mmCIF file of C-alpha atoms in Angstrom:
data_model
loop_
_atom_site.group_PDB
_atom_site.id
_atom_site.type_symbol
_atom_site.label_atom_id
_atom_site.label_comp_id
_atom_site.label_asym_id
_atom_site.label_seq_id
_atom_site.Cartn_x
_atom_site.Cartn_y
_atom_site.Cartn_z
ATOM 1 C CA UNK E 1 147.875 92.607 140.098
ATOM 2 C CA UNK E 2 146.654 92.431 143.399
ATOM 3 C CA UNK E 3 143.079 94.624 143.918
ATOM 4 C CA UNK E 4 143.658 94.761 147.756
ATOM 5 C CA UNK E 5 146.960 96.140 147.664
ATOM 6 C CA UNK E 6 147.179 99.524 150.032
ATOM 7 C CA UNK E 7 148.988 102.490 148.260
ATOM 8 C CA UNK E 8 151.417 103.866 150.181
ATOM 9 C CA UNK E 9 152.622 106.765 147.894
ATOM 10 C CA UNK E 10 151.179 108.340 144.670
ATOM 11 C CA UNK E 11 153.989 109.764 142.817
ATOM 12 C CA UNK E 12 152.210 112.034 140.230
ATOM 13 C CA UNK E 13 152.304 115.963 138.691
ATOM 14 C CA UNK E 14 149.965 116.864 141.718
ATOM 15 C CA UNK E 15 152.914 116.192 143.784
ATOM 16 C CA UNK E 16 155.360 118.542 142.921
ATOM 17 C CA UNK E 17 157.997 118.012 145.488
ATOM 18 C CA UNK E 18 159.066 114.539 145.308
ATOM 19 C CA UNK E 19 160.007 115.913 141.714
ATOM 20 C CA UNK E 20 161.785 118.352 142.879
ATOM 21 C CA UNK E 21 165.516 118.594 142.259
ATOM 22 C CA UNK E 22 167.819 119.011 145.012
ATOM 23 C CA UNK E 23 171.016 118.464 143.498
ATOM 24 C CA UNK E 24 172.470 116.659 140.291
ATOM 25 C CA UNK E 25 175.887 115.658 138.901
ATOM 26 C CA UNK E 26 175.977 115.851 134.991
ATOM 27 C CA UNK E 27 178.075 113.545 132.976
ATOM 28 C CA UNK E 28 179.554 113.832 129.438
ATOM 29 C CA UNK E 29 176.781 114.783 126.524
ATOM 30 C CA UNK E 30 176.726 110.446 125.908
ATOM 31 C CA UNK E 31 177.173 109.532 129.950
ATOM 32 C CA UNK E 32 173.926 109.211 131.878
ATOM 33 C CA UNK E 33 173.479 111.760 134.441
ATOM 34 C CA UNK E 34 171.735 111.959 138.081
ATOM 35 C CA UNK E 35 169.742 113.556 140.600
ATOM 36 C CA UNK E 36 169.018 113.876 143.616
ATOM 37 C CA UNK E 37 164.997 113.856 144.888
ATOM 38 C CA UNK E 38 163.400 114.401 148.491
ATOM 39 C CA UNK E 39 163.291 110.228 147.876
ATOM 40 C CA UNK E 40 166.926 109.889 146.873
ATOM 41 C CA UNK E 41 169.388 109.562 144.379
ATOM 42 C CA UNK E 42 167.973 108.361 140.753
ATOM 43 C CA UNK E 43 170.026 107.452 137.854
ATOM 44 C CA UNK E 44 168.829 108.659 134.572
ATOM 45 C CA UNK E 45 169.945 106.805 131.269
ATOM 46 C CA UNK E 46 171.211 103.566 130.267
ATOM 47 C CA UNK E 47 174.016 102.035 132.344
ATOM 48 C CA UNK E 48 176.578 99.302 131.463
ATOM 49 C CA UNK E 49 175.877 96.314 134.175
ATOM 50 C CA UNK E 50 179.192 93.854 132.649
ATOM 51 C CA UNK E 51 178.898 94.321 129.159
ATOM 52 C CA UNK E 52 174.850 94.605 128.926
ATOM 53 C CA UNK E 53 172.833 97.373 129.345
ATOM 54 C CA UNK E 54 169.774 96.584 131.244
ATOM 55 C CA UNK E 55 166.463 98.418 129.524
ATOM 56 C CA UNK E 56 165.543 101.669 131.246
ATOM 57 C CA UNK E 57 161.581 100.708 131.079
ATOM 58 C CA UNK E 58 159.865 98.232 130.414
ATOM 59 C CA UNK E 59 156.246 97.619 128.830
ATOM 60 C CA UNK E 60 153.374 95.250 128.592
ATOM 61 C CA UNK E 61 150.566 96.044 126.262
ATOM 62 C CA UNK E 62 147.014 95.234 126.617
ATOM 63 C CA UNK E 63 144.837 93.853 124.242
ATOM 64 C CA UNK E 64 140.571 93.404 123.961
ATOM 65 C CA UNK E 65 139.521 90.320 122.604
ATOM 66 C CA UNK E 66 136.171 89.793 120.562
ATOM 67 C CA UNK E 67 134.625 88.587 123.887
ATOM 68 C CA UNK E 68 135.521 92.142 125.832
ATOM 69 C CA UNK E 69 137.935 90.974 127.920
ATOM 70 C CA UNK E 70 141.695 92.003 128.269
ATOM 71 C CA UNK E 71 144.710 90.200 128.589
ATOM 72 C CA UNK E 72 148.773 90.861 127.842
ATOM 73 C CA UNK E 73 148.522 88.247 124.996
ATOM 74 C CA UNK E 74 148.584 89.157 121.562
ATOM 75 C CA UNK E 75 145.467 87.720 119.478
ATOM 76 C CA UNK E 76 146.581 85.409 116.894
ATOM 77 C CA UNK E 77 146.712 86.212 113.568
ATOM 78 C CA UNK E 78 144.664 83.647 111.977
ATOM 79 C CA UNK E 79 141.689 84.409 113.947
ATOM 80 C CA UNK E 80 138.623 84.725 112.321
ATOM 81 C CA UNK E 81 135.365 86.387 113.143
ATOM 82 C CA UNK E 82 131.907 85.842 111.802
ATOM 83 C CA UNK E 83 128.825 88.110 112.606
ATOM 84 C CA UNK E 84 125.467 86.844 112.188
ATOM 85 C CA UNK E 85 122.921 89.233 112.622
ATOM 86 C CA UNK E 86 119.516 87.604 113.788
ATOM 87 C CA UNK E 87 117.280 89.365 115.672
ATOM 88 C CA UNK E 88 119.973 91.090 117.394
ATOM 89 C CA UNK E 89 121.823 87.895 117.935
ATOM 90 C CA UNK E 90 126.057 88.107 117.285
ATOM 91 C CA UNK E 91 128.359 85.328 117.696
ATOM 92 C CA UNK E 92 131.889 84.639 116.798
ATOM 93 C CA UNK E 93 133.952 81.421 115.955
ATOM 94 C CA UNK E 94 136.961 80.254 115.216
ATOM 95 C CA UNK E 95 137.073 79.024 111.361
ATOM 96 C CA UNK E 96 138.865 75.601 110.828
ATOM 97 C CA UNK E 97 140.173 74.897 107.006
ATOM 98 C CA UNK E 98 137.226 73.165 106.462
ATOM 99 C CA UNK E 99 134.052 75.327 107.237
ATOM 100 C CA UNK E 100 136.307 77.792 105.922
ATOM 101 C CA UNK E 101 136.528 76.026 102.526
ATOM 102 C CA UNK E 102 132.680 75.267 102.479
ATOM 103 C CA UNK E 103 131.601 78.985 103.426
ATOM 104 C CA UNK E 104 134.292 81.531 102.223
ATOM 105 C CA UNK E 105 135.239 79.918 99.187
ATOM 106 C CA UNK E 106 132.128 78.679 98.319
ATOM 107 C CA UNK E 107 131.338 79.401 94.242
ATOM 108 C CA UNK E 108 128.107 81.159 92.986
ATOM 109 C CA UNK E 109 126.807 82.762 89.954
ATOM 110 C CA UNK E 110 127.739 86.011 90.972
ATOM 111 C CA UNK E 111 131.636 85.346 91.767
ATOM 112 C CA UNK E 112 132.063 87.031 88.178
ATOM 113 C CA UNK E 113 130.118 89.923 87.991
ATOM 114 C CA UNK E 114 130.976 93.598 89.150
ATOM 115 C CA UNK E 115 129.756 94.297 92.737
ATOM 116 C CA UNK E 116 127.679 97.674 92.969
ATOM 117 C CA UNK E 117 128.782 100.242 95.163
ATOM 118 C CA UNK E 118 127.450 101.538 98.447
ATOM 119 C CA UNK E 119 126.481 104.636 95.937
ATOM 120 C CA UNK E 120 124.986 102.373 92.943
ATOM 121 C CA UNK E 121 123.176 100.818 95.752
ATOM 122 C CA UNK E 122 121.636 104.177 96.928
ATOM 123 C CA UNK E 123 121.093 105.016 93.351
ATOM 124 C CA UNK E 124 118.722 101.612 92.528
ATOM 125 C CA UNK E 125 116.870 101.710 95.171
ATOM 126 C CA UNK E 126 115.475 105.394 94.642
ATOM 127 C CA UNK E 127 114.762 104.424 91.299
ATOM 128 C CA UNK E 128 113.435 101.106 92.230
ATOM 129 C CA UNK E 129 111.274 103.091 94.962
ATOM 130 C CA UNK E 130 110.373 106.433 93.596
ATOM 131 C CA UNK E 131 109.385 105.791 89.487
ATOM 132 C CA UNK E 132 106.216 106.008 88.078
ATOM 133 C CA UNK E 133 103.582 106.038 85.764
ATOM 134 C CA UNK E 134 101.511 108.734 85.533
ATOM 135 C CA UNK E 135 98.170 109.613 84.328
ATOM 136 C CA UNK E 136 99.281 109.590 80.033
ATOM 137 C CA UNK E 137 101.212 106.674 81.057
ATOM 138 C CA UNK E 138 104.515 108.488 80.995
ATOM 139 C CA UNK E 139 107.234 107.200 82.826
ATOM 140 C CA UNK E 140 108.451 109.943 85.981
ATOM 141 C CA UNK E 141 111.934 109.514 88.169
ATOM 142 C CA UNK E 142 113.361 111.980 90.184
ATOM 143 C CA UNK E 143 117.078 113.624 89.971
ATOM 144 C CA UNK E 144 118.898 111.026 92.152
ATOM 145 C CA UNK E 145 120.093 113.594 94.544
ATOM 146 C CA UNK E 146 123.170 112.347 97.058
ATOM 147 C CA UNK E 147 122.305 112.852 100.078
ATOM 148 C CA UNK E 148 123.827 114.987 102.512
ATOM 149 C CA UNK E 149 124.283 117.279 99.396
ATOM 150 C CA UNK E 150 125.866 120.892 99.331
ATOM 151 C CA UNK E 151 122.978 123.519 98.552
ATOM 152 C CA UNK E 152 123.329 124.620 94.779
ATOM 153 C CA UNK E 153 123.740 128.377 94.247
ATOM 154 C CA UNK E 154 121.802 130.465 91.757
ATOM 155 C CA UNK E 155 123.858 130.284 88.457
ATOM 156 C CA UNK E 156 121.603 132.988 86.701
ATOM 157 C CA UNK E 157 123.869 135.127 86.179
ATOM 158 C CA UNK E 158 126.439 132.489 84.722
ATOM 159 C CA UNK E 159 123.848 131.184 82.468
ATOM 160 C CA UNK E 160 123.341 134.442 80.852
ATOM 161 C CA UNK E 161 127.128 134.966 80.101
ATOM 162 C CA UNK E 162 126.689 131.691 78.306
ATOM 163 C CA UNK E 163 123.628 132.762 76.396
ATOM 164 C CA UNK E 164 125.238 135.876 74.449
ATOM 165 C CA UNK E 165 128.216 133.240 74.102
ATOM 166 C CA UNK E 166 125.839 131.003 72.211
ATOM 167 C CA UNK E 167 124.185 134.077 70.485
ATOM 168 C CA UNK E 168 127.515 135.121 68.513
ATOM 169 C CA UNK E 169 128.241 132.064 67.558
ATOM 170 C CA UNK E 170 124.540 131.372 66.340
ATOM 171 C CA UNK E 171 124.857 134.556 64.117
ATOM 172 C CA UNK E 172 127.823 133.875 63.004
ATOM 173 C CA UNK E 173 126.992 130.096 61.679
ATOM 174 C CA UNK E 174 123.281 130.919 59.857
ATOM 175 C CA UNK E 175 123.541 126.996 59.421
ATOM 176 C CA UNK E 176 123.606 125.903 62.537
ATOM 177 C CA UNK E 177 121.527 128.580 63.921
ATOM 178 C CA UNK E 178 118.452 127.460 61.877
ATOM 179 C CA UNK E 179 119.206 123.386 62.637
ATOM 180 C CA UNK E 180 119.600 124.532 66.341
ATOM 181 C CA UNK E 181 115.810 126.274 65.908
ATOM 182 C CA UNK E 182 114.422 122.871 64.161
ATOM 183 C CA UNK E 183 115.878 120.913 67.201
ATOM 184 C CA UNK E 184 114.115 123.077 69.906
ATOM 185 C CA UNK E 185 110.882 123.223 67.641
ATOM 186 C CA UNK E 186 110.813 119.209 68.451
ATOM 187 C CA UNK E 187 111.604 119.696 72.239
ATOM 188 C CA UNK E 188 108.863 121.920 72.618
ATOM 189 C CA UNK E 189 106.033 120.142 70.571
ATOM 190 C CA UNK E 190 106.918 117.542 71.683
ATOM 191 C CA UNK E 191 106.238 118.927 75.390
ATOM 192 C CA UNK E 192 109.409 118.117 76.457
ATOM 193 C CA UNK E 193 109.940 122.001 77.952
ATOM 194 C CA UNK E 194 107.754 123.969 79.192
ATOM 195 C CA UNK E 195 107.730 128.014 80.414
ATOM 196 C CA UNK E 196 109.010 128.709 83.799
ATOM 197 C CA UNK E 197 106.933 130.406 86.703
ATOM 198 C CA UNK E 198 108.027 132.707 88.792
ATOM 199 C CA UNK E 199 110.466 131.852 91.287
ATOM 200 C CA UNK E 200 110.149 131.858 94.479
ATOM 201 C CA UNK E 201 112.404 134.161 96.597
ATOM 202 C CA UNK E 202 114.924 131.609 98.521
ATOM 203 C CA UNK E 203 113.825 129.021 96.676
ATOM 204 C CA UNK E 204 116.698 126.321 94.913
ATOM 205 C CA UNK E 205 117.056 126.600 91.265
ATOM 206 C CA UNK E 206 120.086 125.954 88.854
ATOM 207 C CA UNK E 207 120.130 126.817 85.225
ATOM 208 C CA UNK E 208 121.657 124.441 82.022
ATOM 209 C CA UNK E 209 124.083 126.192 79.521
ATOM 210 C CA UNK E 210 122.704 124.425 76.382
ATOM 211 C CA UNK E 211 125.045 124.249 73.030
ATOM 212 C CA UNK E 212 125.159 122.226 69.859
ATOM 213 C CA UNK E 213 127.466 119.522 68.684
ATOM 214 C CA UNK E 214 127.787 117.398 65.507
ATOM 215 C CA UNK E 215 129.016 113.732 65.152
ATOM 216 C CA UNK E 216 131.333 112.962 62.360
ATOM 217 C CA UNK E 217 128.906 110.768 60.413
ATOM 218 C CA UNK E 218 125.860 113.151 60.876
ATOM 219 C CA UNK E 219 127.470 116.514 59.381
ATOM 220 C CA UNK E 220 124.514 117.845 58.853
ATOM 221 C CA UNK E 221 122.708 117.150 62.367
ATOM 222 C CA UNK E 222 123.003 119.198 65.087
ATOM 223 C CA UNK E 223 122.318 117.589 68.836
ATOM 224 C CA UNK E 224 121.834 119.943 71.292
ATOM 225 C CA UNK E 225 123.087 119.491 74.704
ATOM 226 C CA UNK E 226 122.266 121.189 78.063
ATOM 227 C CA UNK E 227 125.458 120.983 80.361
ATOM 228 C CA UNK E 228 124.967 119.499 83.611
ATOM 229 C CA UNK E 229 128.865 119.556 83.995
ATOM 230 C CA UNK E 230 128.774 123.680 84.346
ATOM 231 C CA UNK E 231 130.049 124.735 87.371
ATOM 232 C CA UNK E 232 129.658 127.788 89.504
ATOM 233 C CA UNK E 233 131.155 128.446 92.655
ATOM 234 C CA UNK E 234 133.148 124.824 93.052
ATOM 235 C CA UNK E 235 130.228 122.798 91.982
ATOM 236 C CA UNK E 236 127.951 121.513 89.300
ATOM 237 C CA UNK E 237 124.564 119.775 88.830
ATOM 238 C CA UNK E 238 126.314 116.562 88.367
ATOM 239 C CA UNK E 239 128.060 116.920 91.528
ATOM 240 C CA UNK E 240 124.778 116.999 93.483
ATOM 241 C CA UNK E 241 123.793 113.586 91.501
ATOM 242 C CA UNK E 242 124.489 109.913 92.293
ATOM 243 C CA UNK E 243 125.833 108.621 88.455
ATOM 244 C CA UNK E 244 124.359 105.521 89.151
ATOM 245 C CA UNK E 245 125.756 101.917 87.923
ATOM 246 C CA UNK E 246 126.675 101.167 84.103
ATOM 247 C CA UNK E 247 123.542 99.582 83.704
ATOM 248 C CA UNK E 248 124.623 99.476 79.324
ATOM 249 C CA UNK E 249 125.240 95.953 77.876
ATOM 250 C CA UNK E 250 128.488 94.915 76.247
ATOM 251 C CA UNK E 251 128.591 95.981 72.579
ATOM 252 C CA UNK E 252 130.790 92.012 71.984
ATOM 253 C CA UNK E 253 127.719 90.560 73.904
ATOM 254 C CA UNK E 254 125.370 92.301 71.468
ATOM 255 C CA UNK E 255 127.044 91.149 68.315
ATOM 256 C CA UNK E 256 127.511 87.762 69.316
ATOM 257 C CA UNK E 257 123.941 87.378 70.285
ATOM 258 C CA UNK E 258 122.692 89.035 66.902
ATOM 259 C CA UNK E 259 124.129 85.888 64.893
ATOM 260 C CA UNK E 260 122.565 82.997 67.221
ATOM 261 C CA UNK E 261 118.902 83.049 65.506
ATOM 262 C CA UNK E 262 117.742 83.439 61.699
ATOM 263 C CA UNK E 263 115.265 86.233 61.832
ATOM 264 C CA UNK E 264 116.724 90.028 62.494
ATOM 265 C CA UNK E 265 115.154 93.189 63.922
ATOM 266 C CA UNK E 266 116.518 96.677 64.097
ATOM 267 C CA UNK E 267 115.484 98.987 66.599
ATOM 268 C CA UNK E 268 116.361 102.459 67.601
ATOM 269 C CA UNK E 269 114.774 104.964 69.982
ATOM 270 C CA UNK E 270 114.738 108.380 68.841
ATOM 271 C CA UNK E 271 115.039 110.917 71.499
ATOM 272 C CA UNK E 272 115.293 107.910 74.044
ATOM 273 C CA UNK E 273 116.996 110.187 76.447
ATOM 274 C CA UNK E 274 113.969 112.985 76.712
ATOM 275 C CA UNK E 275 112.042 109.853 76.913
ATOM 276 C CA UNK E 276 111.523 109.940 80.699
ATOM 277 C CA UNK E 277 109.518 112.744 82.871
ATOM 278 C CA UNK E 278 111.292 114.509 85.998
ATOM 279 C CA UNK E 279 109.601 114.601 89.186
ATOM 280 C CA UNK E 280 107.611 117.611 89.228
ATOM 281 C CA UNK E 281 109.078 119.527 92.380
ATOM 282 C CA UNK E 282 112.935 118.878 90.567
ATOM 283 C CA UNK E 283 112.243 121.117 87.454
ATOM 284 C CA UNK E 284 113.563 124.465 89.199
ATOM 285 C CA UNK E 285 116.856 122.120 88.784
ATOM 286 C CA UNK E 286 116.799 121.913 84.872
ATOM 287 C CA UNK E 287 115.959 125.531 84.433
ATOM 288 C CA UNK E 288 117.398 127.195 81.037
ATOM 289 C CA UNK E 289 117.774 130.179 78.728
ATOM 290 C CA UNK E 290 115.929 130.782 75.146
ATOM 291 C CA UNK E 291 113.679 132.979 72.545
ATOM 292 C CA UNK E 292 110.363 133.433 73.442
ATOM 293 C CA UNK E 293 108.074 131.351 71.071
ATOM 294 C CA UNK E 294 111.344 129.450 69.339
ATOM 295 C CA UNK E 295 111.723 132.772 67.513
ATOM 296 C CA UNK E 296 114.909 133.705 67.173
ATOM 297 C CA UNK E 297 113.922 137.670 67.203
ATOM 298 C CA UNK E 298 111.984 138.094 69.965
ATOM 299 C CA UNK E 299 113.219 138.006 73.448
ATOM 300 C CA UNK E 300 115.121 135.887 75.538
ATOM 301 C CA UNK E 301 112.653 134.123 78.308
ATOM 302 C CA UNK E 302 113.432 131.504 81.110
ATOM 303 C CA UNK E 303 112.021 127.545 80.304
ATOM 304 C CA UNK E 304 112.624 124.339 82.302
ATOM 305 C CA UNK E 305 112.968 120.753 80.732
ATOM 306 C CA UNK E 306 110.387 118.076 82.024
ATOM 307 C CA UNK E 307 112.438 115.073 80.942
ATOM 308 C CA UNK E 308 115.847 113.646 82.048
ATOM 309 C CA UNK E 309 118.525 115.728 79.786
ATOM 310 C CA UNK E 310 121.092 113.581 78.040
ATOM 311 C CA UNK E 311 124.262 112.427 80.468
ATOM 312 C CA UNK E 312 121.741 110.762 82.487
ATOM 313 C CA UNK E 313 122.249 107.070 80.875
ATOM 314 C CA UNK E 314 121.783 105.334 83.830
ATOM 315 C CA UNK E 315 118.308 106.580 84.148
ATOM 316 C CA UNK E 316 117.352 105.715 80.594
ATOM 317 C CA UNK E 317 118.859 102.364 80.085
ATOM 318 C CA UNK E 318 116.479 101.359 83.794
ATOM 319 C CA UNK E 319 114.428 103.193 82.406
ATOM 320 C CA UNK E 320 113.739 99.846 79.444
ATOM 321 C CA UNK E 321 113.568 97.773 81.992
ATOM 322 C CA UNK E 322 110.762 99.047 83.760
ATOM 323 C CA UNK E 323 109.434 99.677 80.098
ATOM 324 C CA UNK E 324 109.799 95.861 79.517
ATOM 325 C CA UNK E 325 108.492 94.712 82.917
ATOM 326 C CA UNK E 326 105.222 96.883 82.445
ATOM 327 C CA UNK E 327 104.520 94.110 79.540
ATOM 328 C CA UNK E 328 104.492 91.039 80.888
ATOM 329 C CA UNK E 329 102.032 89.973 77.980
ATOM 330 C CA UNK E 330 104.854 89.143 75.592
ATOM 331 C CA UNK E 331 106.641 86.812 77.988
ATOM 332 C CA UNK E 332 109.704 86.023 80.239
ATOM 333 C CA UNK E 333 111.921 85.825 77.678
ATOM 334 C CA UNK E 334 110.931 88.899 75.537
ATOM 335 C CA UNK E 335 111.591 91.190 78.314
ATOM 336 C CA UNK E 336 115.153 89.654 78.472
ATOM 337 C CA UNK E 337 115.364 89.820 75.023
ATOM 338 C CA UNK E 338 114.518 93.762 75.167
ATOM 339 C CA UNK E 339 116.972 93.836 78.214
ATOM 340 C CA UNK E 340 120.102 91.984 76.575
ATOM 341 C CA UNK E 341 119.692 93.309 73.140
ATOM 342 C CA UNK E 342 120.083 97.222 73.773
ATOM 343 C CA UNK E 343 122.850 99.336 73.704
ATOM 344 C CA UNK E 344 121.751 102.445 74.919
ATOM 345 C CA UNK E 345 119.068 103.292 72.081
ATOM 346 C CA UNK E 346 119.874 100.921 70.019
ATOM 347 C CA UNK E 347 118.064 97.474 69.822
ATOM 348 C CA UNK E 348 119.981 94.656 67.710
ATOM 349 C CA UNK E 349 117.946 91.481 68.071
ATOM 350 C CA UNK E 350 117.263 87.732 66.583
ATOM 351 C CA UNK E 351 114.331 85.636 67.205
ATOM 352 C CA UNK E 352 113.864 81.952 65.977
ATOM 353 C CA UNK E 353 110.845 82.251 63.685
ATOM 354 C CA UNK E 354 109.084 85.126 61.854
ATOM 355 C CA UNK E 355 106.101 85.380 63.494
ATOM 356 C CA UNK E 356 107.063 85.810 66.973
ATOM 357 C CA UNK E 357 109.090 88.501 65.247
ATOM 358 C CA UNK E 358 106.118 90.517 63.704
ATOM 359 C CA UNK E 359 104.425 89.673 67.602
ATOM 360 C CA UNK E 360 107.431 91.530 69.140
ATOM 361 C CA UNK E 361 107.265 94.056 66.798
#
């Protein structure tokens, strides 16, 4: 490429009449063909020169290496590039086998364990940053909103349609209606929900469908469950919330742990999943439907819950950790113990002697 090169002719679309076609002779639908420009005769297809055909264009391509510059030379493969951010600093190298073996394939601890996602990174660190204690010593965490997130509509009138749903079947199973009563009777004495204010016009609200489900085992016990999974218009509460890692130890771990010392404690939370406030300013988001006073005759009034509904695991199961690191009393290995000895609400753990035991307890 020479830069001081003088250009004689630009042949280009703003010239239209070198393209210009004064005359051409066509050939057979496989023959190549010509014409004839203002700047002669040109030949248009491939033509046999003894037995080759000599390529009708020909191309280099262009490449930018890590430096910036260009060149016609393809990068090679095994090319490596390291970027070191320090105080704005980036280099790159060329790897030999040897750094290579002492950096990339360097062991650690953590070559065997799950790597979070971007997400479950997001997720931790609003937890890690925005729990509390408050004044009673209760622990508060917000909904763990994604964000950008699409603007939840008002599901009111949904909620409603699932309310008489919920009424038939209530009247129709006396049983159940009556265990479903008892359950809300603890959620409200136990100030887990509270009455609703007036809403704001414009303001952001959703509203839980709540129903009632028994486990096999537990005939005779109703748990009642408000659905974050509801959907209205494309999109549900859960939609709008980061899950959040499997923070829930390995029920093999647990059981293999159990047998290693002599004396045994059982533990279970009850109601460990209303065990954790919401954020104030997030209740409009766990708004729901039922009787005024927990009696099933009068009317039908608007509550919201003031703990973390049940689906929310990964809030609860941090939620024992922060528990375990608020006492630091008991020890290092306590709080592990607490941390690697839970499933979910259920506490299976061994300690060497008796009286650290009754200590723990």
């Amino acid at each position: 490429m020479d830069p001081k090169a003088e250009i004689i002719l630009l042949l280009g679309r703003d010239v239209l009449q070198v393209h210009k076609v004064r005359q051409q002779v066509n050939r057979p639908h496989d023959a190549p063909f010509s014409q004839r420009l203002d700047l002669g005769w040109v030949v248009i297809g491939e033509v046999c020169l003894g037995n080759v055909h000599k390529p009708t264009v020909n191309t280099l391509k262009t490449n930018v290496l890590e430096s910036g510059h260009h060149s016609i030379f393809q990068p090679c493969t095994n090319f490596m590039c390291i970027k070191e951010a320090r105080q704005g600093f980036k280099k790159c190298s060329i790897v030999t086998d040897k750094t290579l073996g002492q950096s990339v394939f360097a062991q650690t601890e953590h070559d065997n364990k799950l790597a979070p996602s971007a997400q479950d990174v997001i997720f931790l660190k609003i937890m890690d940053t925005k729990v509390f204690r408050d004044e009673a010593n209760n622990w508060v965490a917000p909904l763990p909103f994604r964000e950008p997130r699409q603007r939840l509509p008002n599901n009111k009138q949904q909620a409603v349609k699932r309310f008489t749903s919920l009424q038939k079947t209530l009247k129709r199973k006396p049983e159940m209606q009556q265990q479903d009563v008892a359950f809300m009777e603890k959620i409200f004495a136990n100030g887990h929900a509270k009455l609703a204010p007036p809403l704001r016009k414009g303001k952001e609200c959703w509203y839980l469908p709540k129903f009632g489900v028994y486990h096999r085992q537990k005939p005779n016990q109703i748990r009642v469950v408000f659905d974050s999974n509801t959907q209205c218009a494309g999109i549900s509460l859960n939609d709008v919330l980061l899950t959040g890692p499997d923070l829930n130890n390995t029920l093999l771990g647990i059981l293999l742990r159990f047998r290693k010392e002599k004396v045994a404690i059982l533990a279970d939370i009850q109601q460990m999943f209303l065990c954790f406030l919401v954020q104030e300013d997030h209740h409009n988001f766990l708004c729901f439907l039922w009787h005024k006073d927990n009696d099933i005759n009068k009317e039908v009034i608007e509550y919201r819950m003031k703990v973390h509904v049940f689906g929310n695991s990964s809030i609860t199961c941090r939620g024992h950790l922060w528990a375990a690191k608020s006492h630091q009393e008991h020890g290092d290995d306590t709080v592990k113990s607490v941390e690697r000895h839970f499933y979910v609400n259920d506490g299976l753990i061994t300690l060497r002697k008796q009286d650290k035991a009754i200590d723990l307890l």
